[in-house]
Short mmCIF file of C-alpha atoms in Angstrom, two decimals:
data_model
loop_
_atom_site.label_atom_id
_atom_site.label_comp_id
_atom_site.label_asym_id
_atom_site.label_seq_id
_atom_site.Cartn_x
_atom_site.Cartn_y
_atom_site.Cartn_z
CA MET N 23 -11.66 18.99 17.38
CA SER N 24 -11.93 20.51 13.79
CA THR N 25 -15.04 20.20 11.69
CA LEU N 26 -14.86 17.37 9.11
CA PRO N 27 -15.37 18.72 5.47
CA ASN N 28 -18.56 17.76 3.28
CA GLY N 29 -20.27 15.54 5.65
CA ALA N 30 -17.09 13.24 6.17
CA GLN N 31 -18.19 12.58 9.72
CA THR N 32 -21.10 10.46 8.62
CA GLY N 33 -18.70 8.07 6.76
CA LEU N 34 -16.29 8.24 9.54
CA ASN N 35 -19.01 7.28 12.14
CA SER N 36 -19.65 4.00 10.21
CA VAL N 37 -16.03 3.04 10.51
CA LEU N 38 -15.95 3.94 14.19
CA THR N 39 -19.18 2.01 14.91
CA ALA N 40 -17.85 -1.06 13.16
CA LEU N 41 -14.68 -0.89 15.46
CA ASP N 42 -16.77 -0.47 18.35
CA ALA N 43 -18.49 -3.73 17.45
CA ALA N 44 -15.66 -5.63 16.42
CA ALA N 45 -14.99 -8.89 18.58
CA SER N 46 -11.23 -8.12 18.97
CA PRO N 47 -8.96 -5.06 18.02
CA VAL N 48 -8.16 -4.67 14.26
CA THR N 49 -4.69 -4.42 12.99
CA PHE N 50 -4.39 -1.95 10.09
CA PHE N 51 -1.70 -1.01 7.64
CA LEU N 52 -1.56 1.70 4.84
CA ARG N 53 0.25 0.79 1.73
CA ASP N 54 0.80 3.60 -0.73
CA ASP N 55 1.74 2.52 -4.34
CA ASP N 56 3.76 4.19 -7.04
CA ALA N 57 6.44 6.04 -5.10
CA GLY N 58 8.38 7.52 -7.99
CA TRP N 59 5.34 9.17 -9.56
CA ASN N 60 4.14 12.58 -8.45
CA ASP N 61 6.70 13.48 -5.83
CA ALA N 62 4.75 16.34 -4.52
CA ARG N 63 1.60 14.49 -4.00
CA LEU N 64 3.62 11.82 -2.19
CA MET N 65 5.23 14.50 0.23
CA ALA N 66 1.88 15.82 0.87
CA LEU N 67 0.60 12.27 1.94
CA LEU N 68 3.60 11.66 4.13
CA GLU N 69 2.95 14.94 5.84
CA CYS N 70 -0.55 14.00 6.65
CA THR N 71 0.18 10.46 7.95
CA THR N 72 3.29 11.67 10.04
CA LYS N 73 1.07 14.58 11.49
CA HIS N 74 -1.26 11.82 12.88
CA SER N 75 1.62 9.39 13.83
CA VAL N 76 0.21 6.80 11.45
CA PRO N 77 2.72 4.41 9.84
CA ILE N 78 2.56 4.13 6.03
CA ASP N 79 4.51 1.70 3.70
CA LEU N 80 5.65 3.02 0.30
CA ALA N 81 5.71 0.53 -2.70
CA VAL N 82 8.64 2.15 -4.48
CA ILE N 83 9.21 1.96 -8.45
CA PRO N 84 12.90 1.39 -8.75
CA GLN N 85 13.28 2.88 -12.14
CA ALA N 86 11.18 5.82 -11.37
CA THR N 87 13.05 6.81 -8.20
CA GLY N 88 15.52 9.47 -8.70
CA THR N 89 18.09 11.00 -6.24
CA ALA N 90 15.95 13.76 -5.23
CA LEU N 91 13.08 11.65 -4.14
CA ALA N 92 15.54 9.21 -2.67
CA SER N 93 17.04 12.04 -0.44
CA ALA N 94 13.77 13.10 0.67
CA LEU N 95 12.53 9.67 1.77
CA ARG N 96 15.88 9.14 3.65
CA ALA N 97 15.08 12.26 5.50
CA HIS N 98 11.55 11.11 6.48
CA LEU N 99 13.20 7.91 7.59
CA ASP N 100 15.57 9.69 9.67
CA ALA N 101 12.84 11.89 11.29
CA ALA N 102 10.35 9.14 11.82
CA PRO N 103 11.74 5.66 11.28
CA THR N 104 8.55 3.89 12.82
CA LEU N 105 6.35 5.78 10.73
CA ILE N 106 7.44 4.86 7.21
CA GLY N 107 8.49 1.64 5.48
CA LEU N 108 9.95 1.22 1.86
CA HIS N 109 9.69 -1.90 -0.32
CA GLN N 110 9.91 -2.81 -4.04
CA HIS N 111 7.18 -2.20 -6.39
CA GLY N 112 8.06 -3.90 -9.58
CA TYR N 113 10.82 -2.53 -11.68
CA ALA N 114 9.56 0.02 -14.14
CA HIS N 115 5.87 -0.48 -13.71
CA VAL N 116 5.28 -1.26 -17.30
CA ASN N 117 2.91 -3.71 -18.84
CA HIS N 118 4.37 -6.71 -20.65
CA GLU N 119 1.15 -8.63 -21.50
CA SER N 120 -0.20 -8.31 -25.06
CA MET N 121 -3.61 -9.57 -24.05
CA GLY N 122 -5.78 -9.58 -20.74
CA ARG N 123 -5.08 -7.60 -17.62
CA LYS N 124 -2.06 -5.47 -17.09
CA CYS N 125 1.01 -7.12 -15.41
CA GLU N 126 4.75 -6.41 -15.21
CA PHE N 127 5.63 -10.00 -13.79
CA GLY N 128 3.07 -12.03 -15.53
CA PRO N 129 2.71 -15.04 -17.61
CA ALA N 130 4.12 -13.29 -20.89
CA ARG N 131 7.63 -13.22 -19.34
CA ASP N 132 9.66 -16.19 -18.61
CA LEU N 133 11.34 -16.57 -15.19
CA PRO N 134 14.96 -15.46 -16.21
CA ALA N 135 13.46 -12.15 -17.49
CA GLN N 136 11.55 -11.71 -14.18
CA ARG N 137 14.70 -12.53 -12.21
CA LYS N 138 16.66 -10.03 -14.03
CA ASP N 139 14.23 -7.12 -13.39
CA LEU N 140 13.72 -8.06 -9.77
CA ILE N 141 17.59 -8.20 -9.02
CA ALA N 142 18.19 -4.98 -11.01
CA GLY N 143 15.21 -3.17 -9.09
CA ARG N 144 16.26 -4.44 -5.64
CA GLU N 145 19.81 -3.29 -6.19
CA ARG N 146 18.86 0.20 -7.46
CA LEU N 147 16.67 0.68 -4.28
CA GLU N 148 19.39 -0.72 -2.14
CA GLN N 149 21.82 1.83 -3.49
CA HIS N 150 19.29 4.69 -2.30
CA PHE N 151 18.15 3.11 0.95
CA GLY N 152 20.65 0.26 1.95
CA MET N 153 19.27 -1.87 4.86
CA ARG N 154 16.38 0.49 5.19
CA LEU N 155 14.60 -1.44 2.34
CA ASP N 156 12.13 -4.03 3.57
CA ALA N 157 12.31 -7.28 1.78
CA ILE N 158 8.64 -7.07 0.73
CA PHE N 159 7.49 -7.03 -2.94
CA THR N 160 4.35 -5.59 -4.28
CA PRO N 161 3.75 -6.21 -8.01
CA PRO N 162 2.29 -3.48 -9.98
CA TRP N 163 -1.39 -3.93 -10.63
CA ASN N 164 -1.29 -6.24 -7.77
CA ARG N 165 -0.94 -9.42 -9.80
CA CYS N 166 1.87 -11.64 -10.90
CA ALA N 167 2.42 -15.07 -12.51
CA PRO N 168 1.78 -18.30 -10.43
CA ALA N 169 5.49 -19.01 -10.56
CA THR N 170 6.60 -15.50 -9.43
CA PRO N 171 6.07 -16.15 -5.80
CA MET N 172 8.48 -18.99 -5.73
CA LEU N 173 11.14 -16.85 -7.50
CA LEU N 174 10.69 -14.10 -4.94
CA ALA N 175 11.37 -16.76 -2.16
CA GLU N 176 14.48 -18.08 -3.95
CA LEU N 177 15.76 -14.34 -4.26
CA GLY N 178 15.26 -13.77 -0.46
CA TYR N 179 12.20 -11.73 -0.34
CA ALA N 180 10.33 -12.07 2.98
CA ALA N 181 6.78 -11.31 1.91
CA LEU N 182 4.51 -10.67 -1.08
CA SER N 183 1.70 -8.05 -1.00
CA ARG N 184 -1.19 -8.11 -3.44
CA ASP N 185 -4.80 -7.74 -3.47
CA GLY N 186 -6.83 -10.00 -0.92
CA THR N 187 -8.59 -11.86 -3.85
CA ALA N 188 -5.31 -12.94 -5.40
CA PRO N 189 -4.77 -16.60 -5.97
CA LEU N 190 -3.36 -18.44 -2.86
CA GLN N 191 0.24 -19.31 -2.69
CA GLN N 192 2.45 -21.09 -0.24
CA ALA N 193 6.10 -19.81 -1.32
CA LEU N 194 5.92 -16.61 0.88
CA PRO N 195 3.81 -14.98 3.62
CA GLU N 196 1.03 -12.88 1.96
CA LEU N 197 0.37 -9.22 3.13
CA PRO N 198 -2.91 -8.54 1.10
CA VAL N 199 -4.64 -5.17 0.85
CA HIS N 200 -8.40 -5.32 1.02
CA VAL N 201 -9.65 -1.91 0.73
CA ASP N 202 -8.80 0.25 -2.39
CA TRP N 203 -9.21 3.76 -1.30
CA CYS N 204 -9.10 5.53 -4.68
CA LYS N 205 -11.47 2.91 -6.30
CA GLN N 206 -13.92 3.49 -3.55
CA ARG N 207 -13.52 7.19 -3.58
CA ARG N 208 -14.21 7.29 -7.47
CA ALA N 209 -17.24 5.08 -7.05
CA GLY N 210 -18.64 7.61 -4.38
CA LEU N 211 -17.94 10.55 -6.50
CA GLU N 212 -19.83 8.91 -9.42
CA GLN N 213 -22.81 8.80 -7.11
CA GLY N 214 -22.56 12.31 -6.20
CA GLU N 215 -21.24 11.86 -2.59
CA THR N 216 -18.02 13.48 -1.27
CA GLY N 217 -18.00 12.26 2.39
CA GLY N 218 -16.29 9.19 1.66
CA HIS N 219 -19.27 6.99 2.32
CA ALA N 220 -18.29 4.16 -0.30
CA ILE N 221 -14.93 3.90 1.45
CA ALA N 222 -16.43 3.76 4.88
CA ILE N 223 -19.03 1.21 3.81
CA ASP N 224 -16.20 -1.13 2.37
CA LEU N 225 -14.05 -0.57 5.54
CA ALA N 226 -16.79 -1.30 7.90
CA GLN N 227 -17.85 -4.42 6.28
CA ARG N 228 -14.32 -5.85 6.23
CA ILE N 229 -13.75 -4.66 9.74
CA ALA N 230 -16.44 -7.12 10.89
CA GLY N 231 -14.78 -10.21 9.47
CA ARG N 232 -10.85 -9.44 9.71
CA ALA N 233 -8.07 -9.18 12.30
CA VAL N 234 -5.59 -7.63 9.78
CA LEU N 235 -7.00 -5.10 7.36
CA GLY N 236 -4.73 -3.54 4.60
CA VAL N 237 -5.76 -0.13 2.96
CA MET N 238 -4.29 0.70 -0.36
CA LEU N 239 -3.62 4.27 -1.46
CA HIS N 240 -2.36 5.88 -4.79
CA HIS N 241 -0.97 9.13 -3.77
CA ALA N 242 -0.66 10.07 -7.67
CA GLN N 243 -4.26 9.66 -8.07
CA MET N 244 -5.18 11.41 -4.83
CA ASP N 245 -6.47 14.95 -5.24
CA ASP N 246 -6.91 17.50 -2.50
CA GLY N 247 -10.27 16.20 -1.57
CA ASP N 248 -8.89 12.78 -0.99
CA LEU N 249 -6.13 14.20 1.20
CA ALA N 250 -8.59 16.42 3.04
CA LEU N 251 -10.88 13.24 3.72
CA LEU N 252 -7.85 11.27 4.96
CA ALA N 253 -6.66 13.87 7.18
CA ALA N 254 -10.15 14.49 8.62
CA TRP N 255 -10.43 10.89 9.33
CA LEU N 256 -7.12 9.99 10.77
CA PRO N 257 -7.42 11.68 14.16
CA GLN N 258 -10.35 9.65 15.40
CA TRP N 259 -9.70 6.59 13.15
CA ALA N 260 -6.06 6.18 14.38
CA CYS N 261 -6.85 6.62 17.89
CA HIS N 262 -9.72 4.23 18.24
CA PRO N 263 -8.79 1.78 20.99
CA ARG N 264 -9.48 -1.05 18.77
CA ALA N 265 -7.49 0.19 15.81
CA HIS N 266 -3.94 -1.08 15.94
CA TRP N 267 -1.70 0.43 13.39
CA VAL N 268 1.55 -1.08 12.19
CA GLN N 269 4.20 -1.00 9.47
CA MET N 270 4.11 -4.03 7.12
CA ARG N 271 7.38 -5.47 8.15
CA GLN N 272 5.86 -6.18 11.58
CA LEU N 273 3.39 -8.58 9.74
CA ALA N 274 6.11 -10.01 7.36
CA THR N 275 7.58 -12.19 10.29
CA ALA N 276 4.77 -14.57 9.99
CA THR N 277 5.83 -18.05 9.24
CA ALA N 278 2.87 -18.97 6.90
CA PRO N 279 0.99 -17.01 4.19
CA VAL N 280 -1.57 -14.71 5.62
CA GLY N 281 -5.15 -14.79 4.08
#
């Protein structure tokens, strides 16, 4: 076993200890946002997760996805179809709110405008990926207007993925993310630690109370240190007997919203 960088074993031990103490196995999924930005960093992340046989779901920005990236992602799907999932991440990942928090499908836009972008975005991704595109929608910035879930259901989407603190809705199964890797990593670095302790603490606390735990990544924000930390953790984390790793599509078959 390789030596973990910069004290990363201490943080990892907190995660493994929490899994040891869990009352039942924990189902994990990795959701990486903003595919379409920084392709080189995305390919590095996919190399990391594939090497350790960990599935990952990419939230793909339709307007930012060009033919070169689409071709590279299709090659990954051909090589390891059970290790990568693709779904729609907004349309152009632009903010339409003049006040308050950023949102692409927020209250500033009426439903016809939202519908137009949803359909155009899905059609663009279907041109690239066909039936390989999962019917899951992740809104940019993890938020959308209260009426958007019902619109998504009407358009045939199977699930919605936002932050675990998002308002409850009954239109679609929800696949929430609970741990923001990059946010916790930044918090730890601001405190002068490099071993991922802030991420580990967040993970350990949530492992104790959840059967399903979503971890959100943003590859375009992840530097070499982030990737090194993830690569160092995955061999033990992914192989823990109480850690069950799945693609989001496996969870989207639920018949009721998931909290």
